[in-house]
XYZ file of C-alpha atoms in Angstrom:
372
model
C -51.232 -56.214 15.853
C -53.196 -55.263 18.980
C -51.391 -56.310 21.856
C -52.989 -55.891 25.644
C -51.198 -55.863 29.012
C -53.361 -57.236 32.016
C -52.991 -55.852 35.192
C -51.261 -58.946 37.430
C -53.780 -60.830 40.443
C -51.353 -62.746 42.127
C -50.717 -62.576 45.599
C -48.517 -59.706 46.002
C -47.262 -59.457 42.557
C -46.380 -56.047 41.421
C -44.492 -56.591 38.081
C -45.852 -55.921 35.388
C -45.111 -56.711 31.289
C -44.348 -54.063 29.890
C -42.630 -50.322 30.222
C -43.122 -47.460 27.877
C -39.560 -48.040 26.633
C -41.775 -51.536 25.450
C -44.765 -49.675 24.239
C -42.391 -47.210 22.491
C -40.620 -49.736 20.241
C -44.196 -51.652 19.599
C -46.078 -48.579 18.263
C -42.835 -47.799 16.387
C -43.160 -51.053 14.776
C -46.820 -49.747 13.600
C -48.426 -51.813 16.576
C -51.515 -50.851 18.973
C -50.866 -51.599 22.548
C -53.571 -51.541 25.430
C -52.561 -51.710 29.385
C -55.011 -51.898 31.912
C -55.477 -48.965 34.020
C -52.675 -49.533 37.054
C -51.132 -52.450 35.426
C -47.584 -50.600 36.234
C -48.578 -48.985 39.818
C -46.569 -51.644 41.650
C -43.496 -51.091 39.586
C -43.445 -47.131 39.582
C -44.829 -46.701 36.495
C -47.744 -44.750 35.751
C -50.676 -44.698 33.532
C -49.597 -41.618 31.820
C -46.030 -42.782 31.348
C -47.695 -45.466 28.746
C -49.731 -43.043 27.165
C -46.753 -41.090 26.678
C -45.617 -43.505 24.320
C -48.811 -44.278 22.653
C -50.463 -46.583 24.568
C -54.439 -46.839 25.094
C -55.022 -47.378 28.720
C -58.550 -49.582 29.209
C -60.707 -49.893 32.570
C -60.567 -53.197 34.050
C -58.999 -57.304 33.132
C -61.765 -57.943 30.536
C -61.322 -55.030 28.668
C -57.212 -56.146 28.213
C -58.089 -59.123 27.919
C -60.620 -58.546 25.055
C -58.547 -55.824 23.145
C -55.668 -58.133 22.236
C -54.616 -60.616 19.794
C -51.421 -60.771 21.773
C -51.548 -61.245 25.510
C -48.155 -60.237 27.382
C -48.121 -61.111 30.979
C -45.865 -62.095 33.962
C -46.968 -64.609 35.919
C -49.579 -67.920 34.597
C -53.012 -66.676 34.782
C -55.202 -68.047 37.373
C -58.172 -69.355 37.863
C -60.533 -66.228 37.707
C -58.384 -65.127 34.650
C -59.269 -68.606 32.519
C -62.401 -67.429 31.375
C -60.479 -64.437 29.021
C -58.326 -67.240 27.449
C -59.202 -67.646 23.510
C -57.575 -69.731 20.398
C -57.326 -66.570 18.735
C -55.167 -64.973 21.234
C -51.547 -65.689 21.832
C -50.213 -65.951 25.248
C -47.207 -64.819 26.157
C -45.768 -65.324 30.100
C -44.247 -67.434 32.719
C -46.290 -70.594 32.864
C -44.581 -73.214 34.461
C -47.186 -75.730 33.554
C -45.387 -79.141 34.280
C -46.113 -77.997 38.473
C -50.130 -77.127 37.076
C -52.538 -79.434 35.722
C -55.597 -76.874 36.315
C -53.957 -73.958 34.273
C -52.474 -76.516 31.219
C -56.081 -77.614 31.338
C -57.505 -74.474 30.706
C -55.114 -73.912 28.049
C -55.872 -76.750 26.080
C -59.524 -76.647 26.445
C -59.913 -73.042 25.170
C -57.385 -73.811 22.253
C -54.857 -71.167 23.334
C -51.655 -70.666 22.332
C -49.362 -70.107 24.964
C -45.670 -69.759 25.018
C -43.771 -69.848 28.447
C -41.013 -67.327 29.118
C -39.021 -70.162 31.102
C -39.158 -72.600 27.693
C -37.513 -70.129 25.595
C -34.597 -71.733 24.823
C -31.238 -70.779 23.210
C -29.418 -73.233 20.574
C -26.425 -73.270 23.948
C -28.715 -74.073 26.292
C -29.271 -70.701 27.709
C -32.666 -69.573 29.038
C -33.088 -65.723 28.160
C -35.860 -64.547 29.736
C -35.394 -66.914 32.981
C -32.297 -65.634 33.232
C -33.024 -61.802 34.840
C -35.440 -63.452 36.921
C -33.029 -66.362 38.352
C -31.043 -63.866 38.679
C -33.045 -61.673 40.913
C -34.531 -64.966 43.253
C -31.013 -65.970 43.512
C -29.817 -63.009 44.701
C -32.740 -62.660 46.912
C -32.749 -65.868 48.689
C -30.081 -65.208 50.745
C -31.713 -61.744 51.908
C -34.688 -63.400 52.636
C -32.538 -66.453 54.563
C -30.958 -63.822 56.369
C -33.886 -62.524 58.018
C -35.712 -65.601 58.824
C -32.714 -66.411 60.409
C -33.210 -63.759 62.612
C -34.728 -64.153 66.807
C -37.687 -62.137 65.853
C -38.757 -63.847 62.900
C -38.579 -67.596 65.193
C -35.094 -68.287 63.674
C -32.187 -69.224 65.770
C -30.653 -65.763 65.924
C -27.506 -66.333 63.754
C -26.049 -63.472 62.138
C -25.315 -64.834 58.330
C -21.057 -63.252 58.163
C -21.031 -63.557 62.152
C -18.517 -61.260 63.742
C -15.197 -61.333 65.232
C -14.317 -64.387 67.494
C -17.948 -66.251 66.112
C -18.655 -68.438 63.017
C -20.312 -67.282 60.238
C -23.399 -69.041 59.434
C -23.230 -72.239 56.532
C -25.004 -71.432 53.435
C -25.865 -74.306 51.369
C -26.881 -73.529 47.451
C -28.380 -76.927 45.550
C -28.049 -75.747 42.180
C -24.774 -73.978 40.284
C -26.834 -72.470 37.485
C -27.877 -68.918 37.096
C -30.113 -68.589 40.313
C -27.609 -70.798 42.100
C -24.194 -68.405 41.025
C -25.949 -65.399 41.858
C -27.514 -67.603 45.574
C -23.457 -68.050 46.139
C -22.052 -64.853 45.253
C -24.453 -62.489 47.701
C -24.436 -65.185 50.285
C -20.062 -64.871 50.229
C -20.674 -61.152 50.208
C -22.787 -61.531 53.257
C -19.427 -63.040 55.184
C -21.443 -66.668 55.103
C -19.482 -70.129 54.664
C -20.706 -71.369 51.399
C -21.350 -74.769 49.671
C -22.612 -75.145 46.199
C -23.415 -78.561 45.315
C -24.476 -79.450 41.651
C -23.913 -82.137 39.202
C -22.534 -80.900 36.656
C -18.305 -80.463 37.326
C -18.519 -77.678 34.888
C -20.599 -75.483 36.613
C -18.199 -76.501 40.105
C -15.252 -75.248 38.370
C -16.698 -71.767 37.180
C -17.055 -71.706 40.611
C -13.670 -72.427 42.059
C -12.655 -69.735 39.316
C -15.160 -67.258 39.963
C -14.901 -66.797 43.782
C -11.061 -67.726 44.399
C -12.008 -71.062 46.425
C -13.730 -68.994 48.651
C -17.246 -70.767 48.193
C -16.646 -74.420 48.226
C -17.832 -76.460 45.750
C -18.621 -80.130 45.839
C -20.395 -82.677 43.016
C -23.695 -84.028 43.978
C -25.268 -87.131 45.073
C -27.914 -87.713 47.737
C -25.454 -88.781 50.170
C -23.636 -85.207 49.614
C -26.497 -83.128 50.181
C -27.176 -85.312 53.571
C -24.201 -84.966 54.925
C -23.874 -80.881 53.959
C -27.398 -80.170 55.386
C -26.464 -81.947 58.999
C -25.099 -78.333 60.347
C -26.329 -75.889 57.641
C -27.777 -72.736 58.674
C -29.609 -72.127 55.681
C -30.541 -73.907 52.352
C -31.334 -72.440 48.668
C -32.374 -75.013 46.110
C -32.434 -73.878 42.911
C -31.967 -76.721 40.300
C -34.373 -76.562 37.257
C -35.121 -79.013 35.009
C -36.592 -76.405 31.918
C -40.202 -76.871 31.069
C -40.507 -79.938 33.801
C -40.778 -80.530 37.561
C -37.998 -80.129 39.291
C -36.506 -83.037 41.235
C -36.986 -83.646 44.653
C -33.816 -83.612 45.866
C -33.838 -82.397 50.148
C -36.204 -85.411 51.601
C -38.262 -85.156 54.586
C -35.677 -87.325 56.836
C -33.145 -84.873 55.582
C -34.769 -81.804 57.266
C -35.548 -83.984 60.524
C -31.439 -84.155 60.777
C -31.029 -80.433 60.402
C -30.420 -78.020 63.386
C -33.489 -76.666 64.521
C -34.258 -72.727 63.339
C -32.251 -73.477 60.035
C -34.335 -72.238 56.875
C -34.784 -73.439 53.318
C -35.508 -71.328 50.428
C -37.483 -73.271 47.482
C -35.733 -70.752 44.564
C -37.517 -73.668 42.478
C -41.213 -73.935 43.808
C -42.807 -72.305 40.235
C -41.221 -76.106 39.108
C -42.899 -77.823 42.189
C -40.348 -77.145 44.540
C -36.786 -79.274 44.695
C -37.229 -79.744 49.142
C -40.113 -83.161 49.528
C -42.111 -80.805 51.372
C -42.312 -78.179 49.575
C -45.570 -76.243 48.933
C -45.810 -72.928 47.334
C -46.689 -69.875 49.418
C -47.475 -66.335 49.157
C -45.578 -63.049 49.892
C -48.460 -62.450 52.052
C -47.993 -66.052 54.146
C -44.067 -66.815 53.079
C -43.346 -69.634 55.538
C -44.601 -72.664 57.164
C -42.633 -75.383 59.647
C -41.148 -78.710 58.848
C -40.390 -80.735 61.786
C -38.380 -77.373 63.498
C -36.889 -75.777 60.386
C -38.473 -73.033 58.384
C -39.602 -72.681 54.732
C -39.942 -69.799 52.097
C -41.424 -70.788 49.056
C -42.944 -68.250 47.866
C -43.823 -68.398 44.041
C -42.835 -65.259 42.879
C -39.988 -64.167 44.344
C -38.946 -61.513 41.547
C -42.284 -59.520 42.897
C -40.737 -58.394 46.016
C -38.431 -56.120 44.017
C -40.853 -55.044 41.451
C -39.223 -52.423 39.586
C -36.129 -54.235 39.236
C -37.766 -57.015 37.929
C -40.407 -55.534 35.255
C -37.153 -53.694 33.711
C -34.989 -56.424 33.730
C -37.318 -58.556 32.802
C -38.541 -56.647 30.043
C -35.269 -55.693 28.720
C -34.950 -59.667 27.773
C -38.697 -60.500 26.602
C -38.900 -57.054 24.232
C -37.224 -58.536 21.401
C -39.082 -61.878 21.635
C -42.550 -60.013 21.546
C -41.823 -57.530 18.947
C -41.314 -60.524 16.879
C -44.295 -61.975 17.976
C -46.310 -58.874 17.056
C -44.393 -58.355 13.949
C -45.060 -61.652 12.427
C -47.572 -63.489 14.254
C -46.889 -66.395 16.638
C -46.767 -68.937 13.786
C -44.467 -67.525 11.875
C -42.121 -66.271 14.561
C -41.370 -69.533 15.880
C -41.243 -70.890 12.872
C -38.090 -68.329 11.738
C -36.397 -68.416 15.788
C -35.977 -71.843 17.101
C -35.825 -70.548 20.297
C -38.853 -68.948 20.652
C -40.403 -72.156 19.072
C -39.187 -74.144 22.421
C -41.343 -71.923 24.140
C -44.433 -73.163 22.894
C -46.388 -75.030 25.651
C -49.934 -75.504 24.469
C -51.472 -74.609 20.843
C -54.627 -75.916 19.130
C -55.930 -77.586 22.044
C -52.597 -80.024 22.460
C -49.601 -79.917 24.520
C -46.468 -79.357 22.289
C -43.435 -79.161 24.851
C -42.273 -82.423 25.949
C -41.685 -81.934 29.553
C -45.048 -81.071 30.069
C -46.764 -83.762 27.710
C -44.175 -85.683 30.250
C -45.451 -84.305 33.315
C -49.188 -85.026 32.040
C -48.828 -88.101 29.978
C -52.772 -88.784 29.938
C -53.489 -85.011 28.243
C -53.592 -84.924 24.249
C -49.805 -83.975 23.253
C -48.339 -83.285 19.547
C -44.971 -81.627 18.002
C -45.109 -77.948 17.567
C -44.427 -78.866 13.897
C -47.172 -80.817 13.571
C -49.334 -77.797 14.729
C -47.475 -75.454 12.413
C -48.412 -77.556 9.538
């Protein structure tokens, strides 16, 4: 199969889809592989590192584009990329369509298949290729807290661990899952007081266990994350709903009641964001006010820390594609249920249900009625 790696456009993205380690195991497998010229630049990885390994490197987006019958990307295309979309070319990326009518429009008007990273889902539940990049905004959130907290940056000038004699700052985390553990565990290393508030009791008690009672842990409810809020320093939301919006869980009033300078991190704005004001922004324009607190909601987080994220990234999605290009789409996710739950859009149709959910007036089918 002839599979082609696009260079990324987002704002400030730098990650890219593949390493040679991936290009090495595809032409192994007998496969043809295609990157556009610089795709890897932003991680430290250059052209001739891909040729290396047998890769053909191409000029410019259309020529990627064009070359494969398997697309590999990291973040959604957008709106200057929708022309390259085809029905005979798989798709193979984050997406997070639920949070983008424009995009799952495109998709189902060209006819493409596309399956979403952050659908790909394990019969336990687990998410395995949004897990190294939860991972990653997780652990970044409270970095990037950290420094909006900081005089310079229009925070209040608080010190996240404090010092000797002075409180440490209150971290909040909405969210115990993977983005949310990892949120908690850099915040406590940071010397912060930290809450994690989630529904689930299971998730709670991993915590207790993990960190020693050290970060508290309390079940929530609207009236929870009111009252925790009130005097927090700094917010994370991170709860995800897979392959739909995420709920809106930190309401306008909520942030009126907060102390003025705190921040809130949106580790959930590729979902729509779980804060009622929460748009998404760009690495190159992070922030924006509400009443006197401070968002971040930037949409790709992971890009910040490139070369961390394209490897552990890729380290996850390698198997998936070298099925993909093995096999063909069809039959891969008809032999690995898991990739099959990935499946957003095929034949002009919607075929996951929490996006047919999220647009309820855009043709919608089961992926097995597609595979038939």
């Amino acid at each position: 199969m002839r599979i082609s790696v696009p260079a990324e456009v987002k704002n400030n993205e730098s990650r890219v889809a593949m390493t040679p380690i991936s290009v090495h195991e595809l032409v192994r497998h007998g496969h043809e592989v295609y990157i556009q010229a610089g795709a890897g630049e932003g991680s430290s990885i250059p052209d001739a590192e891909y040729e290396e390994q047998g890769a053909t490197i191409v000029p410019d987006a259309a020529a990627a584009w064009e070359a494969g019958e398997l697309v590999c990307k990291v973040k959604e295309p957008i709106a200057e990329e929708y022309p390259f979309l085809r029905e005979d070319q798989a798709l193979f990326t984050y997406l997070h369509l639920a949070a983008d009518r424009p995009l799952t429009e495109a998709l189902i008007e060209a006819k493409t298949p596309a399956i979403a990273y952050e659908t790909v889902r394990r019969a336990d539940g687990q998410l395995p290729l949004l897990y190294p990049m939860s991972e990653v905004a997780g652990r970044l959130a409270p970095v990037v807290g950290a420094y909006y907290l900081l005089k310079p940056q229009g925070g209040p000038g608080i010190l996240l661990g404090g010092v000797g004699g002075v409180k440490n700052a209150k971290v909040v985390v909405i969210g115990g899952g993977t983005a949310g553990q990892n949120a908690a565990q850099v915040a406590n290393g940071m010397g912060a007081d930290v809450t994690v508030l989630d529904t689930d009791l299971d998730k709670l008690r991993t915590t207790f266990w993990r960190y020693g009672n050290a970060v508290r842990q309390i079940a929530s409810s609207s009236l929870a994350i009111r009252t925790e809020l009130k005097d927090a320093d700094l917010v994370i939301g991170t709860v995800l709903i897979p392959g739909a919006r995420a709920p809106k869980l930190v309401t306008n009033e909520m942030v009126a009641s907060m102390n003025p300078g705190s921040v809130l991190v949106d580790v959930a704005i590729d979902q729509g964001g779980c804060f009622e004001d929460s748009h998404a922004t760009t690495h190159a324009d992070p922030v924006f006010t509400v009443h006197q607190s401070t968002f971040y909601c930037v949409a790709n987080m992971p890009g910040a820390v490139a070369n961390t994220s394209t490897y552990a990234l890729t380290n996850a999605t390698l198997p998936y594609t070298v099925a993909l290009a093995d096999k063909g789409w069809r039959q891969a996710c008809a032999d690995d249920p898991a990739l099959a739950q990935g499946v957003n859009t095929a034949a002009g149709t919607i075929v996951h249900p929490g996006v047919a959910e999220a647009f309820d007036d855009l043709p919608s089918t089961s992926l097995d009625e597609v595979l038939a």
